[in-house]
Coordinates of N, CA, C and O in Angstrom, one line a residue:
L1 N -70.8 -17.7 5.2 CA -70.2 -16.5 5.6 C -70.7 -15.2 4.9 O -70.7 -15.2 3.4
W2 N -71.2 -14.3 5.6 CA -71.7 -13.0 4.9 C -70.7 -11.7 5.6 O -69.9 -11.9 6.5
V3 N -70.2 -11.3 4.3 CA -69.2 -10.2 4.6 C -70.3 -8.5 4.3 O -70.6 -8.6 3.6
I4 N -70.1 -8.0 5.4 CA -71.3 -7.0 5.2 C -70.2 -5.7 5.2 O -69.6 -5.4 6.5
G5 N -70.3 -4.7 4.3 CA -69.0 -3.9 4.4 C -69.7 -2.4 4.1 O -70.2 -2.2 3.1
A6 N -68.8 -1.6 4.1 CA -68.8 0.1 3.7 C -67.5 0.6 3.3 O -66.5 0.1 4.2
A7 N -67.5 1.2 2.4 CA -66.2 1.7 2.1 C -66.4 3.3 1.8 O -67.3 3.6 0.9
S8 N -65.6 4.3 1.9 CA -65.7 5.6 1.4 C -64.4 6.1 0.5 O -63.4 6.0 0.5
P9 N -65.2 6.3 -1.0 CA -64.1 6.5 -2.0 C -63.2 8.2 -1.8 O -62.3 8.2 -2.2
Q10 N -64.0 9.0 -0.7 CA -63.2 10.1 -0.4 C -62.1 9.8 0.6 O -61.0 10.5 0.0
T11 N -62.2 9.2 1.4 CA -61.2 8.7 2.5 C -60.3 7.6 2.4 O -59.3 7.4 2.8
G12 N -61.4 6.6 1.6 CA -60.5 5.5 1.7 C -60.5 4.4 3.0 O -60.1 3.1 2.6
Q13 N -61.3 4.9 4.0 CA -61.8 3.9 4.9 C -62.6 2.9 4.5 O -63.5 3.3 3.7
A14 N -62.6 1.8 5.0 CA -63.6 0.7 4.9 C -63.7 -0.2 6.5 O -62.7 -0.2 7.3
E15 N -65.0 -0.2 6.4 CA -65.2 -1.2 7.6 C -66.0 -2.4 7.2 O -67.0 -2.1 6.3
A16 N -66.3 -3.3 7.8 CA -66.9 -4.5 7.6 C -67.0 -5.6 9.1 O -66.4 -5.4 9.9
I17 N -67.8 -6.3 8.7 CA -68.1 -7.5 9.7 C -68.4 -8.4 9.2 O -68.9 -8.7 8.2
L18 N -67.8 -9.7 9.6 CA -68.1 -10.7 9.2 C -69.1 -11.6 10.0 O -68.8 -11.6 11.2
A19 N -70.2 -12.4 9.2 CA -71.0 -13.0 10.2 C -71.2 -14.7 9.4 O -71.3 -14.6 8.5
P20 N -71.9 -15.4 10.3 CA -72.1 -16.6 9.8 C -73.7 -16.5 9.2 O -74.1 -17.4 8.7
C21 N -74.5 -15.5 9.8 CA -75.6 -15.4 9.0 C -76.0 -13.8 9.0 O -75.4 -13.0 9.5
L22 N -77.1 -13.3 8.1 CA -77.4 -12.2 8.1 C -78.9 -12.1 8.4 O -79.6 -12.6 8.0
N23 N -79.1 -10.9 9.2 CA -80.3 -10.8 10.0 C -80.1 -9.3 10.2 O -79.2 -8.6 10.4
T24 N -81.4 -9.0 11.2 CA -81.5 -7.5 11.5 C -80.7 -7.1 12.5 O -79.8 -6.1 12.5
S25 N -80.2 -8.1 13.4 CA -79.2 -8.0 14.6 C -77.6 -7.5 14.0 O -77.1 -6.6 14.5
I26 N -77.5 -8.8 12.9 CA -76.1 -8.4 12.6 C -76.2 -7.2 11.6 O -75.1 -6.3 11.8
I27 N -77.0 -6.5 11.2 CA -77.0 -5.5 10.1 C -77.1 -4.3 11.3 O -76.2 -3.3 11.2
N28 N -77.3 -4.2 12.3 CA -77.6 -3.3 13.5 C -76.3 -3.1 14.4 O -75.7 -1.9 14.4
Q29 N -75.5 -4.4 14.3 CA -74.2 -4.6 15.0 C -73.1 -3.7 13.9 O -72.4 -3.0 14.3
F30 N -73.4 -4.1 12.6 CA -72.7 -3.1 11.6 C -72.9 -1.8 11.5 O -71.6 -1.2 11.3
L31 N -74.1 -1.2 11.5 CA -74.4 -0.1 11.8 C -73.5 0.6 12.8 O -73.1 1.7 12.8
D32 N -73.7 0.0 14.1 CA -73.2 0.5 15.3 C -71.5 0.6 15.0 O -71.0 1.6 15.6
Q33 N -71.1 -0.4 14.6 CA -69.8 -0.6 14.3 C -69.2 0.5 13.3 O -68.5 1.2 13.7
F34 N -69.8 0.5 12.2 CA -69.6 1.7 11.0 C -69.6 3.3 12.2 O -68.6 4.3 11.9
S35 N -70.7 3.3 12.6 CA -70.9 4.6 13.4 C -69.8 5.2 14.1 O -69.3 6.2 14.3
R36 N -69.3 4.2 15.2 CA -68.3 4.4 16.0 C -66.9 4.5 15.2 O -65.9 5.2 15.8
S37 N -66.6 4.1 14.3 CA -65.3 4.4 13.2 C -65.4 5.7 12.8 O -64.1 6.2 12.4
L38 N -66.6 6.5 12.5 CA -66.3 7.9 12.2 C -65.7 8.5 13.0 O -66.1 8.8 14.6
A39 N -65.1 9.7 12.7 CA -64.8 10.9 13.6 C -66.1 11.6 14.3 O -67.1 11.6 13.6
P40 N -65.8 12.2 15.6 CA -66.9 12.9 16.1 C -67.7 13.8 15.4 O -68.8 13.9 15.3
E41 N -67.1 14.7 14.5 CA -67.7 15.6 13.8 C -68.3 15.3 12.3 O -68.7 16.0 11.3
V42 N -68.2 13.9 11.7 CA -68.4 13.3 10.7 C -70.1 12.5 10.7 O -70.1 11.9 11.5
H43 N -70.7 13.2 9.5 CA -71.9 12.5 9.4 C -71.6 11.8 8.2 O -71.5 12.3 7.1
A44 N -72.1 10.5 8.0 CA -72.0 9.8 7.0 C -73.3 9.5 6.1 O -74.2 9.1 6.8
A45 N -73.2 9.6 4.6 CA -74.5 9.2 4.0 C -73.9 7.7 3.6 O -72.8 7.6 2.6
M46 N -74.5 6.8 3.8 CA -74.1 5.3 3.3 C -75.4 4.8 2.3 O -76.3 4.8 2.0
I47 N -74.8 4.8 0.7 CA -75.3 4.1 -0.3 C -76.0 2.6 0.5 O -75.3 1.9 0.5
W48 N -77.2 2.4 0.0 CA -77.7 1.1 0.5 C -78.9 0.2 -0.7 O -79.5 1.1 -0.9
D49 N -78.3 -0.6 -1.0 CA -79.2 -1.1 -2.3 C -80.0 -1.9 -1.7 O -80.8 -1.8 -0.8
G50 N -81.0 -2.4 -2.5 CA -82.5 -2.7 -2.3 C -82.5 -4.3 -1.9 O -83.8 -5.0 -2.2
A51 N -81.5 -4.8 -1.5 CA -81.5 -6.5 -1.2 C -82.6 -6.6 0.0 O -82.7 -5.5 0.9
G52 N -83.0 -7.8 0.1 CA -84.2 -7.9 1.2 C -83.8 -7.6 2.3 O -84.4 -6.9 3.1
F53 N -82.4 -8.2 2.8 CA -82.2 -8.1 4.1 C -81.7 -6.3 4.6 O -81.3 -6.0 5.5
H54 N -82.0 -5.8 3.7 CA -81.5 -4.2 3.8 C -82.8 -3.2 3.7 O -82.7 -2.0 3.6
R55 N -83.9 -4.1 3.7 CA -85.1 -3.3 4.1 C -85.9 -3.6 5.4 O -87.2 -3.5 5.4
A56 N -85.3 -4.0 6.5 CA -85.8 -4.5 7.7 C -86.4 -3.1 8.4 O -86.0 -2.1 7.8
R57 N -87.6 -3.4 9.0 CA -88.0 -1.8 9.8 C -87.4 -2.0 11.0 O -87.5 -0.9 11.8
D58 N -86.7 -2.8 11.8 CA -86.3 -2.7 12.9 C -84.7 -2.4 12.9 O -83.8 -2.7 14.1
W59 N -84.2 -1.9 12.1 CA -82.8 -1.3 12.2 C -82.7 -0.2 13.2 O -83.5 0.6 13.6
K60 N -81.3 -0.1 13.8 CA -81.3 1.1 14.8 C -80.2 1.7 13.8 O -79.1 1.6 14.3
V61 N -80.4 2.7 13.1 CA -79.3 3.7 12.6 C -79.0 4.6 13.4 O -79.9 5.5 13.7
P62 N -77.9 4.6 13.5 CA -77.1 5.7 14.3 C -77.3 7.0 14.1 O -77.7 7.2 12.6
D63 N -77.3 8.0 14.5 CA -77.7 9.3 14.4 C -76.9 10.1 13.6 O -77.0 11.0 12.6
N64 N -75.7 9.4 13.4 CA -74.4 10.0 12.6 C -74.4 9.3 10.9 O -73.1 9.5 10.4
V65 N -75.3 8.5 10.6 CA -75.4 7.9 9.6 C -76.7 8.0 8.9 O -77.9 7.7 9.5
T66 N -76.7 8.3 7.4 CA -78.0 8.5 6.9 C -77.7 7.4 5.7 O -77.1 7.2 5.1
L67 N -79.0 6.5 5.6 CA -79.1 5.6 4.9 C -79.6 5.8 3.4 O -80.8 6.7 3.4
I68 N -79.3 5.9 2.0 CA -79.5 6.2 0.8 C -80.0 5.2 0.1 O -78.9 4.4 -0.4
P69 N -81.2 5.0 0.3 CA -81.6 3.7 -0.8 C -81.4 3.9 -2.3 O -81.5 5.1 -2.7
L70 N -81.1 2.9 -2.9 CA -80.8 2.9 -4.5 C -82.0 2.4 -5.0 O -83.0 1.5 -4.3
P71 N -82.0 2.9 -6.2 CA -83.4 2.2 -7.2 C -83.3 0.7 -7.0 O -82.2 -0.1 -7.1
P72 N -84.5 0.2 -7.2 CA -84.5 -1.6 -7.4 C -83.7 -1.8 -8.7 O -83.3 -1.1 -9.5
D73 N -82.8 -2.9 -8.7 CA -82.1 -3.4 -9.7 C -80.9 -2.6 -10.2 O -80.8 -2.4 -11.5
S74 N -80.4 -2.1 -9.2 CA -79.2 -1.0 -9.6 C -78.1 -1.1 -9.0 O -77.5 -0.1 -8.6
P75 N -77.3 -2.2 -8.7 CA -76.1 -2.5 -8.0 C -75.0 -1.7 -9.0 O -74.1 -1.5 -8.0
E76 N -75.3 -1.4 -9.8 CA -74.1 -0.4 -10.7 C -73.4 0.6 -10.1 O -72.8 1.4 -10.2
L77 N -74.6 1.1 -9.5 CA -74.5 2.7 -8.9 C -73.8 2.4 -7.4 O -73.5 3.4 -6.8
N78 N -73.9 1.4 -6.9 CA -73.1 1.3 -5.5 C -71.5 1.1 -5.9 O -71.3 -0.1 -6.1
G79 N -70.8 1.9 -5.5 CA -69.1 1.8 -5.5 C -68.6 0.6 -4.6 O -68.0 0.0 -5.3
I80 N -69.3 -0.1 -3.7 CA -68.8 -1.4 -2.6 C -69.0 -2.5 -3.9 O -68.2 -3.2 -3.8
E81 N -69.7 -2.4 -4.6 CA -70.1 -3.7 -5.5 C -68.7 -3.8 -6.3 O -68.3 -5.0 -6.5
N82 N -68.1 -2.5 -6.6 CA -66.5 -2.8 -7.5 C -65.7 -3.5 -6.4 O -64.7 -4.3 -7.0
L83 N -65.6 -3.3 -5.0 CA -64.8 -3.6 -4.2 C -65.1 -5.3 -3.9 O -64.0 -5.9 -3.9
W84 N -66.7 -5.6 -3.9 CA -66.6 -7.2 -3.9 C -66.0 -7.8 -5.1 O -65.6 -8.8 -4.8
H85 N -66.4 -7.3 -6.3 CA -65.9 -7.8 -7.4 C -64.2 -7.9 -7.3 O -63.8 -9.0 -7.5
D86 N -63.6 -7.1 -6.7 CA -62.0 -7.2 -6.7 C -61.9 -8.2 -5.7 O -60.8 -8.9 -5.9
L87 N -62.6 -8.0 -4.4 CA -62.1 -9.4 -3.5 C -62.4 -10.7 -4.1 O -62.0 -11.4 -4.0
R88 N -63.5 -10.9 -4.6 CA -63.7 -12.1 -5.6 C -62.7 -12.4 -6.6 O -62.5 -13.7 -6.5
S89 N -62.3 -11.6 -7.2 CA -61.3 -11.9 -8.2 C -59.7 -11.9 -7.7 O -59.0 -12.6 -8.5
H90 N -59.7 -11.5 -6.1 CA -58.4 -11.5 -5.9 C -58.3 -12.3 -4.4 O -57.7 -11.7 -3.3
G91 N -58.9 -13.4 -4.4 CA -58.6 -14.1 -3.1 C -60.0 -14.8 -2.8 O -59.8 -15.8 -2.0
W92 N -61.1 -14.7 -3.0 CA -62.3 -15.1 -2.3 C -63.0 -16.0 -3.6 O -64.0 -16.9 -3.5
S93 N -62.6 -16.4 -4.7 CA -63.0 -17.4 -5.8 C -61.8 -18.5 -6.1 O -60.8 -18.2 -5.6
N94 N -62.5 -19.4 -6.5 CA -61.6 -20.6 -7.3 C -60.5 -21.2 -6.2 O -59.4 -21.2 -6.2
R95 N -61.5 -21.2 -5.4 CA -60.7 -22.3 -4.0 C -61.5 -23.1 -3.2 O -62.9 -22.8 -3.3
S96 N -61.1 -23.9 -2.2 CA -61.8 -24.9 -1.6 C -61.3 -24.7 -0.4 O -60.0 -25.2 -0.1
D97 N -61.7 -24.5 0.6 CA -61.9 -24.5 2.0 C -62.1 -25.4 2.9 O -63.3 -26.1 2.6
E98 N -61.4 -25.9 3.7 CA -61.8 -27.0 4.6 C -63.1 -27.0 5.5 O -63.4 -27.7 5.9
G99 N -63.4 -25.6 5.9 CA -64.6 -25.5 6.6 C -64.7 -24.0 7.0 O -64.0 -23.1 6.2
Y100 N -65.8 -23.6 7.6 CA -65.9 -22.4 8.1 C -65.0 -21.4 8.7 O -64.8 -20.4 8.3
E101 N -64.2 -22.1 9.6 CA -63.0 -21.4 10.0 C -62.0 -20.6 9.0 O -61.3 -19.8 9.2
E102 N -61.6 -22.0 8.0 CA -60.6 -21.5 7.0 C -61.2 -20.5 6.1 O -60.8 -19.4 5.7
L103 N -62.5 -20.6 5.9 CA -63.2 -19.5 4.9 C -63.4 -18.1 5.7 O -63.0 -17.0 5.1
F104 N -63.6 -18.1 7.0 CA -63.6 -16.9 7.7 C -62.5 -16.6 7.5 O -61.9 -15.1 7.5
D105 N -61.2 -17.0 7.8 CA -59.4 -16.7 7.8 C -59.2 -16.2 6.6 O -58.8 -14.8 6.6
V106 N -59.6 -16.8 5.5 CA -59.5 -16.2 4.2 C -60.2 -14.7 3.9 O -59.5 -13.9 3.3
A107 N -61.6 -14.7 4.0 CA -62.3 -13.7 4.1 C -61.4 -12.5 5.0 O -61.5 -11.2 4.4
S108 N -61.2 -12.4 6.0 CA -60.5 -11.6 6.7 C -59.4 -11.1 6.5 O -59.1 -9.9 6.4
R109 N -58.5 -12.1 6.1 CA -57.2 -11.7 5.8 C -57.1 -10.8 4.3 O -56.6 -9.8 4.2
S110 N -57.8 -11.4 3.3 CA -58.4 -10.7 2.2 C -59.1 -9.3 2.4 O -58.4 -8.3 1.8
W111 N -60.0 -9.2 3.1 CA -60.3 -7.8 3.7 C -59.4 -6.8 3.8 O -59.4 -5.5 3.5
C112 N -58.6 -7.4 4.8 CA -57.5 -6.4 5.8 C -56.4 -6.1 4.6 O -56.2 -5.0 4.3
Q113 N -56.2 -7.2 3.7 CA -54.9 -6.5 2.5 C -55.6 -5.7 1.5 O -55.1 -5.0 1.2
H114 N -56.8 -5.6 1.2 CA -57.3 -5.0 0.2 C -57.9 -3.6 0.9 O -57.6 -2.4 0.4
C115 N -58.7 -3.5 2.2 CA -59.4 -2.5 2.5 C -58.4 -1.7 3.5 O -58.6 -0.9 4.1
L116 N -57.3 -2.0 4.0 CA -56.4 -1.2 4.4 C -55.3 -0.5 3.4 O -54.7 0.3 3.8
N117 N -55.6 -0.8 2.3 CA -54.7 0.3 1.1 C -56.1 1.2 1.1 O -56.9 1.3 0.0
T118 N -55.9 2.4 1.5 CA -56.6 3.4 1.4 C -56.8 3.9 -0.3 O -57.9 4.3 -0.8
D119 N -55.5 3.9 -1.0 CA -55.6 4.4 -2.2 C -56.5 3.2 -3.3 O -57.0 3.6 -4.4
L120 N -56.3 2.2 -2.7 CA -57.2 1.0 -3.5 C -58.4 1.5 -3.6 O -59.4 1.5 -4.2
I121 N -59.1 1.3 -2.3 CA -60.6 1.6 -1.7 C -61.0 3.0 -2.5 O -61.8 3.1 -2.9
K122 N -60.1 4.2 -2.6 CA -60.6 5.4 -3.1 C -60.7 5.2 -4.8 O -61.7 5.6 -5.2
S123 N -59.7 4.5 -5.2 CA -60.0 4.4 -6.9 C -61.1 3.0 -7.1 O -61.4 3.1 -8.3
V124 N -61.0 2.0 -6.4 CA -62.3 1.0 -6.7 C -63.6 1.4 -6.6 O -64.4 1.1 -7.4
C125 N -63.8 2.2 -5.4 CA -65.1 2.6 -5.0 C -65.6 4.1 -5.4 O -66.6 4.0 -5.2
D126 N -64.7 4.6 -6.4 CA -65.4 5.8 -7.0 C -66.3 5.7 -7.7 O -66.2 5.0 -8.5
K127 N -67.3 6.7 -7.6 CA -68.5 6.6 -9.0 C -68.5 8.2 -8.9 O -68.6 9.1 -8.0
S128 N -68.5 8.5 -10.2 CA -68.2 10.1 -10.7 C -69.2 10.8 -10.4 O -69.2 12.1 -10.3
Y129 N -70.5 10.2 -10.2 CA -71.8 11.0 -10.1 C -71.9 11.4 -8.5 O -72.9 12.1 -8.3
I130 N -71.0 10.6 -7.6 CA -71.3 11.2 -6.2 C -70.3 12.0 -6.0 O -69.3 12.2 -5.9
P131 N -70.8 13.6 -5.6 CA -70.1 14.6 -5.2 C -69.5 14.5 -3.8 O -70.0 13.5 -2.8
T132 N -68.0 14.6 -3.8 CA -67.4 14.9 -2.5 C -67.1 15.9 -1.8 O -67.1 16.7 -2.6
R133 N -66.9 16.0 -0.7 CA -66.4 17.6 0.2 C -65.2 17.4 0.7 O -65.2 16.4 1.6
S134 N -64.4 18.4 0.5 CA -63.1 17.8 1.0 C -63.1 18.7 2.5 O -63.7 19.9 2.8

């Protein structure tokens, strides 16, 4: 099970897609979903790490999204890494699930519990080096 997500430390908004595999099609679905979640006048800058699946050439990046690649081997610069750590610490670790459906339910439920809490997203994903505009 793959969870692809984005979170805004400015607004506390978080979006994700859960998928059984990770490929260009899934990334394109996520980028489209993320784009549609933005208000019409918003243009989002998304920090994008250097993982192999983040380097495809067939992406369809929406006009209201700009991907900002991170330098190699620098996950600590990406605020969502703190969210992944928080989710692993509070629901995604130290468990044995009966199968894919149960794993999907646990991941989905944990994502919703954490990511519908805008104050949590703001604090966990904040990076002091990223300027925000009000």
